[in-house]
PDB file of C-alpha atoms in Angstrom:
ATOM      1  CA  MET A   1       0.000   0.000   0.000  1.00 51.00           C
ATOM      2  CA  LYS A   2       2.827   2.392   0.846  1.00 55.00           C
ATOM      3  CA  ARG A   3       4.505   1.711  -2.520  1.00 56.00           C
ATOM      4  CA  GLU A   4       1.242   2.470  -4.379  1.00 59.00           C
ATOM      5  CA  ARG A   5       0.836   5.738  -2.451  1.00 59.00           C
ATOM      6  CA  ALA A   6       4.447   6.709  -3.195  1.00 55.00           C
ATOM      7  CA  SER A   7       3.964   5.767  -6.836  1.00 70.00           C
ATOM      8  CA  GLY A   8       0.786   7.876  -7.033  1.00 77.00           C
ATOM      9  CA  ALA A   9       2.515  10.831  -5.374  1.00 81.00           C
ATOM     10  CA  SER A  10       5.460  10.458  -7.735  1.00 84.00           C
ATOM     11  CA  ALA A  11       3.175  10.388 -10.776  1.00 86.00           C
ATOM     12  CA  PHE A  12       1.283  13.448  -9.520  1.00 91.00           C
ATOM     13  CA  LEU A  13       4.545  15.320  -8.897  1.00 91.00           C
ATOM     14  CA  THR A  14       5.978  14.558 -12.328  1.00 93.00           C
ATOM     15  CA  ARG A  15       2.727  15.524 -14.074  1.00 94.00           C
ATOM     16  CA  SER A  16       2.641  18.749 -12.049  1.00 95.00           C
ATOM     17  CA  ILE A  17       6.221  19.626 -12.951  1.00 96.00           C
ATOM     18  CA  VAL A  18       5.548  19.029 -16.655  1.00 97.00           C
ATOM     19  CA  LEU A  19       2.307  21.046 -16.491  1.00 97.00           C
ATOM     20  CA  ILE A  20       3.944  23.966 -14.697  1.00 98.00           C
ATOM     21  CA  GLY A  21       6.814  23.886 -17.182  1.00 98.00           C
ATOM     22  CA  THR A  22       4.403  23.881 -20.111  1.00 98.00           C
ATOM     23  CA  LEU A  23       2.485  26.826 -18.641  1.00 98.00           C
ATOM     24  CA  ARG A  24       5.730  28.759 -18.137  1.00 98.00           C
ATOM     25  CA  VAL A  25       6.755  28.161 -21.744  1.00 98.00           C
ATOM     26  CA  ALA A  26       3.346  29.390 -22.921  1.00 98.00           C
ATOM     27  CA  ALA A  27       3.487  32.444 -20.633  1.00 98.00           C
ATOM     28  CA  GLY A  28       6.984  33.339 -21.819  1.00 98.00           C
ATOM     29  CA  ILE A  29       6.011  33.057 -25.467  1.00 98.00           C
ATOM     30  CA  ALA A  30       2.866  35.111 -24.859  1.00 98.00           C
ATOM     31  CA  ALA A  31       4.846  37.835 -23.070  1.00 98.00           C
ATOM     32  CA  TRP A  32       7.416  37.943 -25.890  1.00 98.00           C
ATOM     33  CA  LEU A  33       4.669  38.273 -28.510  1.00 98.00           C
ATOM     34  CA  VAL A  34       2.822  41.004 -26.594  1.00 98.00           C
ATOM     35  CA  VAL A  35       5.967  43.111 -26.129  1.00 97.00           C
ATOM     36  CA  ARG A  36       6.923  42.554 -29.767  1.00 97.00           C
ATOM     37  CA  SER A  37       3.482  43.583 -31.056  1.00 97.00           C
ATOM     38  CA  GLN A  38       3.382  46.678 -28.837  1.00 96.00           C
ATOM     39  CA  LEU A  39       6.801  47.802 -30.043  1.00 96.00           C
ATOM     40  CA  ALA A  40       5.958  47.087 -33.683  1.00 96.00           C
ATOM     41  CA  ALA A  41       2.704  49.064 -33.341  1.00 96.00           C
ATOM     42  CA  GLU A  42       4.764  52.179 -32.614  1.00 95.00           C
ATOM     43  CA  ARG A  43       6.259  51.932 -36.126  1.00 96.00           C
ATOM     44  CA  ILE A  44       9.710  53.013 -34.961  1.00 94.00           C
ATOM     45  CA  VAL A  45      12.461  52.483 -37.514  1.00 94.00           C
ATOM     46  CA  VAL A  46      16.151  52.553 -36.610  1.00 92.00           C
ATOM     47  CA  PRO A  47      17.462  55.671 -38.412  1.00 90.00           C
ATOM     48  CA  GLU A  48      20.502  55.812 -40.660  1.00 82.00           C
ATOM     49  CA  ALA A  49      22.436  57.373 -37.794  1.00 70.00           C
ATOM     50  CA  GLY A  50      22.108  53.963 -36.211  1.00 61.00           C
ATOM     51  CA  THR A  51      24.069  50.796 -36.596  1.00 72.00           C
ATOM     52  CA  GLN A  52      23.926  48.171 -39.301  1.00 84.00           C
ATOM     53  CA  LEU A  53      20.292  47.808 -38.267  1.00 87.00           C
ATOM     54  CA  HIS A  54      19.255  51.118 -39.863  1.00 87.00           C
ATOM     55  CA  GLY A  55      15.977  50.872 -41.702  1.00 91.00           C
ATOM     56  CA  ARG A  56      14.723  47.955 -39.589  1.00 92.00           C
ATOM     57  CA  ARG A  57      11.518  48.243 -37.569  1.00 94.00           C
ATOM     58  CA  VAL A  58      11.979  48.194 -33.799  1.00 95.00           C
ATOM     59  CA  ALA A  59      10.187  45.009 -32.766  1.00 95.00           C
ATOM     60  CA  GLY A  60      12.714  42.976 -30.824  1.00 96.00           C
ATOM     61  CA  PRO A  61      15.396  43.293 -28.168  1.00 97.00           C
ATOM     62  CA  VAL A  62      18.274  43.934 -30.562  1.00 95.00           C
ATOM     63  CA  THR A  63      16.529  46.674 -32.543  1.00 95.00           C
ATOM     64  CA  ALA A  64      15.158  48.249 -29.334  1.00 96.00           C
ATOM     65  CA  PHE A  65      18.679  48.385 -27.904  1.00 94.00           C
ATOM     66  CA  ALA A  66      20.012  49.852 -31.158  1.00 93.00           C
ATOM     67  CA  GLU A  67      17.303  52.525 -31.182  1.00 94.00           C
ATOM     68  CA  ALA A  68      18.048  53.450 -27.560  1.00 94.00           C
ATOM     69  CA  ASP A  69      21.708  53.872 -28.484  1.00 93.00           C
ATOM     70  CA  VAL A  70      20.829  56.148 -31.420  1.00 93.00           C
ATOM     71  CA  ILE A  71      18.589  58.261 -29.188  1.00 94.00           C
ATOM     72  CA  LYS A  72      21.422  58.606 -26.678  1.00 94.00           C
ATOM     73  CA  ARG A  73      23.936  59.712 -29.312  1.00 93.00           C
ATOM     74  CA  VAL A  74      21.537  62.197 -30.904  1.00 93.00           C
ATOM     75  CA  ALA A  75      20.522  63.664 -27.522  1.00 95.00           C
ATOM     76  CA  LEU A  76      24.119  64.017 -26.354  1.00 95.00           C
ATOM     77  CA  SER A  77      24.990  65.692 -29.631  1.00 95.00           C
ATOM     78  CA  ALA A  78      22.099  68.142 -29.204  1.00 95.00           C
ATOM     79  CA  THR A  79      23.019  68.944 -25.586  1.00 96.00           C
ATOM     80  CA  GLY A  80      26.756  69.315 -26.085  1.00 95.00           C
ATOM     81  CA  GLY A  81      27.491  65.960 -24.489  1.00 95.00           C
ATOM     82  CA  ARG A  82      25.503  66.625 -21.314  1.00 95.00           C
ATOM     83  CA  THR A  83      22.786  64.413 -19.876  1.00 94.00           C
ATOM     84  CA  TYR A  84      19.522  65.696 -18.429  1.00 93.00           C
ATOM     85  CA  GLY A  85      20.993  65.633 -14.930  1.00 92.00           C
ATOM     86  CA  GLU A  86      23.999  67.681 -16.025  1.00 95.00           C
ATOM     87  CA  LEU A  87      22.047  70.477 -17.699  1.00 95.00           C
ATOM     88  CA  PRO A  88      21.433  73.627 -15.670  1.00 93.00           C
ATOM     89  CA  GLU A  89      17.894  74.448 -14.653  1.00 90.00           C
ATOM     90  CA  GLY A  90      16.088  76.378 -17.351  1.00 91.00           C
ATOM     91  CA  ASP A  91      18.359  75.154 -20.155  1.00 94.00           C
ATOM     92  CA  PRO A  92      16.270  75.028 -23.347  1.00 93.00           C
ATOM     93  CA  MET A  93      17.756  71.604 -24.179  1.00 95.00           C
ATOM     94  CA  ALA A  94      16.595  70.085 -20.880  1.00 94.00           C
ATOM     95  CA  GLU A  95      13.272  68.987 -22.370  1.00 94.00           C
ATOM     96  CA  THR A  96      15.038  67.308 -25.294  1.00 94.00           C
ATOM     97  CA  ALA A  97      17.377  65.492 -22.897  1.00 96.00           C
ATOM     98  CA  MET A  98      14.481  64.478 -20.649  1.00 96.00           C
ATOM     99  CA  ASN A  99      12.414  63.122 -23.547  1.00 96.00           C
ATOM    100  CA  ALA A 100      15.426  61.197 -24.831  1.00 96.00           C
ATOM    101  CA  SER A 101      15.983  59.736 -21.382  1.00 96.00           C
ATOM    102  CA  LEU A 102      12.330  58.693 -21.089  1.00 96.00           C
ATOM    103  CA  LEU A 103      12.331  57.095 -24.542  1.00 96.00           C
ATOM    104  CA  ARG A 104      15.533  55.202 -23.791  1.00 96.00           C
ATOM    105  CA  SER A 105      14.087  53.992 -20.493  1.00 96.00           C
ATOM    106  CA  SER A 106      11.007  52.673 -22.290  1.00 96.00           C
ATOM    107  CA  LEU A 107      13.117  50.886 -24.863  1.00 97.00           C
ATOM    108  CA  PHE A 108      15.346  49.374 -22.179  1.00 97.00           C
ATOM    109  CA  THR A 109      12.229  48.224 -20.315  1.00 97.00           C
ATOM    110  CA  SER A 110      11.154  46.356 -23.435  1.00 97.00           C
ATOM    111  CA  VAL A 111      14.635  44.808 -23.722  1.00 97.00           C
ATOM    112  CA  LEU A 112      14.297  43.669 -20.108  1.00 98.00           C
ATOM    113  CA  ALA A 113      10.810  42.282 -20.820  1.00 98.00           C
ATOM    114  CA  PHE A 114      12.176  40.276 -23.745  1.00 98.00           C
ATOM    115  CA  GLY A 115      14.885  38.897 -21.469  1.00 98.00           C
ATOM    116  CA  MET A 116      12.390  37.930 -18.787  1.00 98.00           C
ATOM    117  CA  ALA A 117      10.157  36.257 -21.377  1.00 98.00           C
ATOM    118  CA  ALA A 118      13.118  34.256 -22.689  1.00 98.00           C
ATOM    119  CA  ALA A 119      14.072  33.278 -19.131  1.00 98.00           C
ATOM    120  CA  GLU A 120      10.490  32.138 -18.512  1.00 98.00           C
ATOM    121  CA  VAL A 121      10.593  29.927 -21.616  1.00 98.00           C
ATOM    122  CA  ALA A 122      13.990  28.500 -20.623  1.00 98.00           C
ATOM    123  CA  THR A 123      12.764  27.734 -17.105  1.00 98.00           C
ATOM    124  CA  GLY A 124       9.651  26.088 -18.500  1.00 98.00           C
ATOM    125  CA  VAL A 125      11.683  23.932 -20.870  1.00 98.00           C
ATOM    126  CA  ALA A 126      13.932  22.884 -17.984  1.00 98.00           C
ATOM    127  CA  LEU A 127      10.908  21.940 -15.862  1.00 98.00           C
ATOM    128  CA  VAL A 128       9.392  19.882 -18.680  1.00 97.00           C
ATOM    129  CA  ALA A 129      12.728  18.097 -19.136  1.00 97.00           C
ATOM    130  CA  VAL A 130      13.058  17.394 -15.394  1.00 97.00           C
ATOM    131  CA  GLY A 131       9.476  16.147 -15.173  1.00 95.00           C
ATOM    132  CA  THR A 132       9.966  13.894 -18.191  1.00 94.00           C
ATOM    133  CA  VAL A 133      13.170  12.407 -16.785  1.00 94.00           C
ATOM    134  CA  LEU A 134      11.558  11.852 -13.377  1.00 91.00           C
ATOM    135  CA  ARG A 135       8.579  10.134 -15.005  1.00 89.00           C
ATOM    136  CA  ARG A 136      10.882   7.795 -16.937  1.00 89.00           C
ATOM    137  CA  LEU A 137      12.963   7.024 -13.858  1.00 87.00           C
ATOM    138  CA  SER A 138       9.811   6.379 -11.859  1.00 82.00           C
ATOM    139  CA  ALA A 139       8.475   4.036 -14.564  1.00 79.00           C
ATOM    140  CA  ARG A 140      11.769   2.122 -14.646  1.00 80.00           C
ATOM    141  CA  SER A 141      11.837   1.900 -10.869  1.00 75.00           C
ATOM    142  CA  ALA A 142       8.238   0.638 -10.766  1.00 68.00           C
ATOM    143  CA  GLY A 143       9.072  -1.958 -13.422  1.00 65.00           C
ATOM    144  CA  ARG A 144      11.974  -3.313 -11.359  1.00 61.00           C
ATOM    145  CA  ALA A 145       9.996  -3.344  -8.117  1.00 52.00           C
ATOM    146  CA  VAL A 146       7.247  -5.542  -9.542  1.00 41.00           C
TER     147      VAL A 146
END
């Protein structure tokens, strides 16, 4: 009776691990797609002042990072190399620097969201793999015990 209970608990645990892993993969993919669609909806294109990615629509972590870098370079050029925090109060370029900083922060937030979505998928895949291995080991063990 104890072996049957342990076997049932083991089966429940392995199914739970696989289910949780599958849900995490789905959640990670969904998060990636939502962030991607929201970025793409903004219709931002990396300008020629950018990297080799110029002309590409910002819709992923690499293009978002490239766009943030372009914004930084353009803003620093406009402000004489000074950031928002370095500009004196009342400087007419302060608003430009502030807007650039806010845009860069938004883009970096999307880069972070892409990273978290990828981590969620990776964790889910690992859980599915662990659950699958445990199920196989449990089946082998049950076969030997009989």
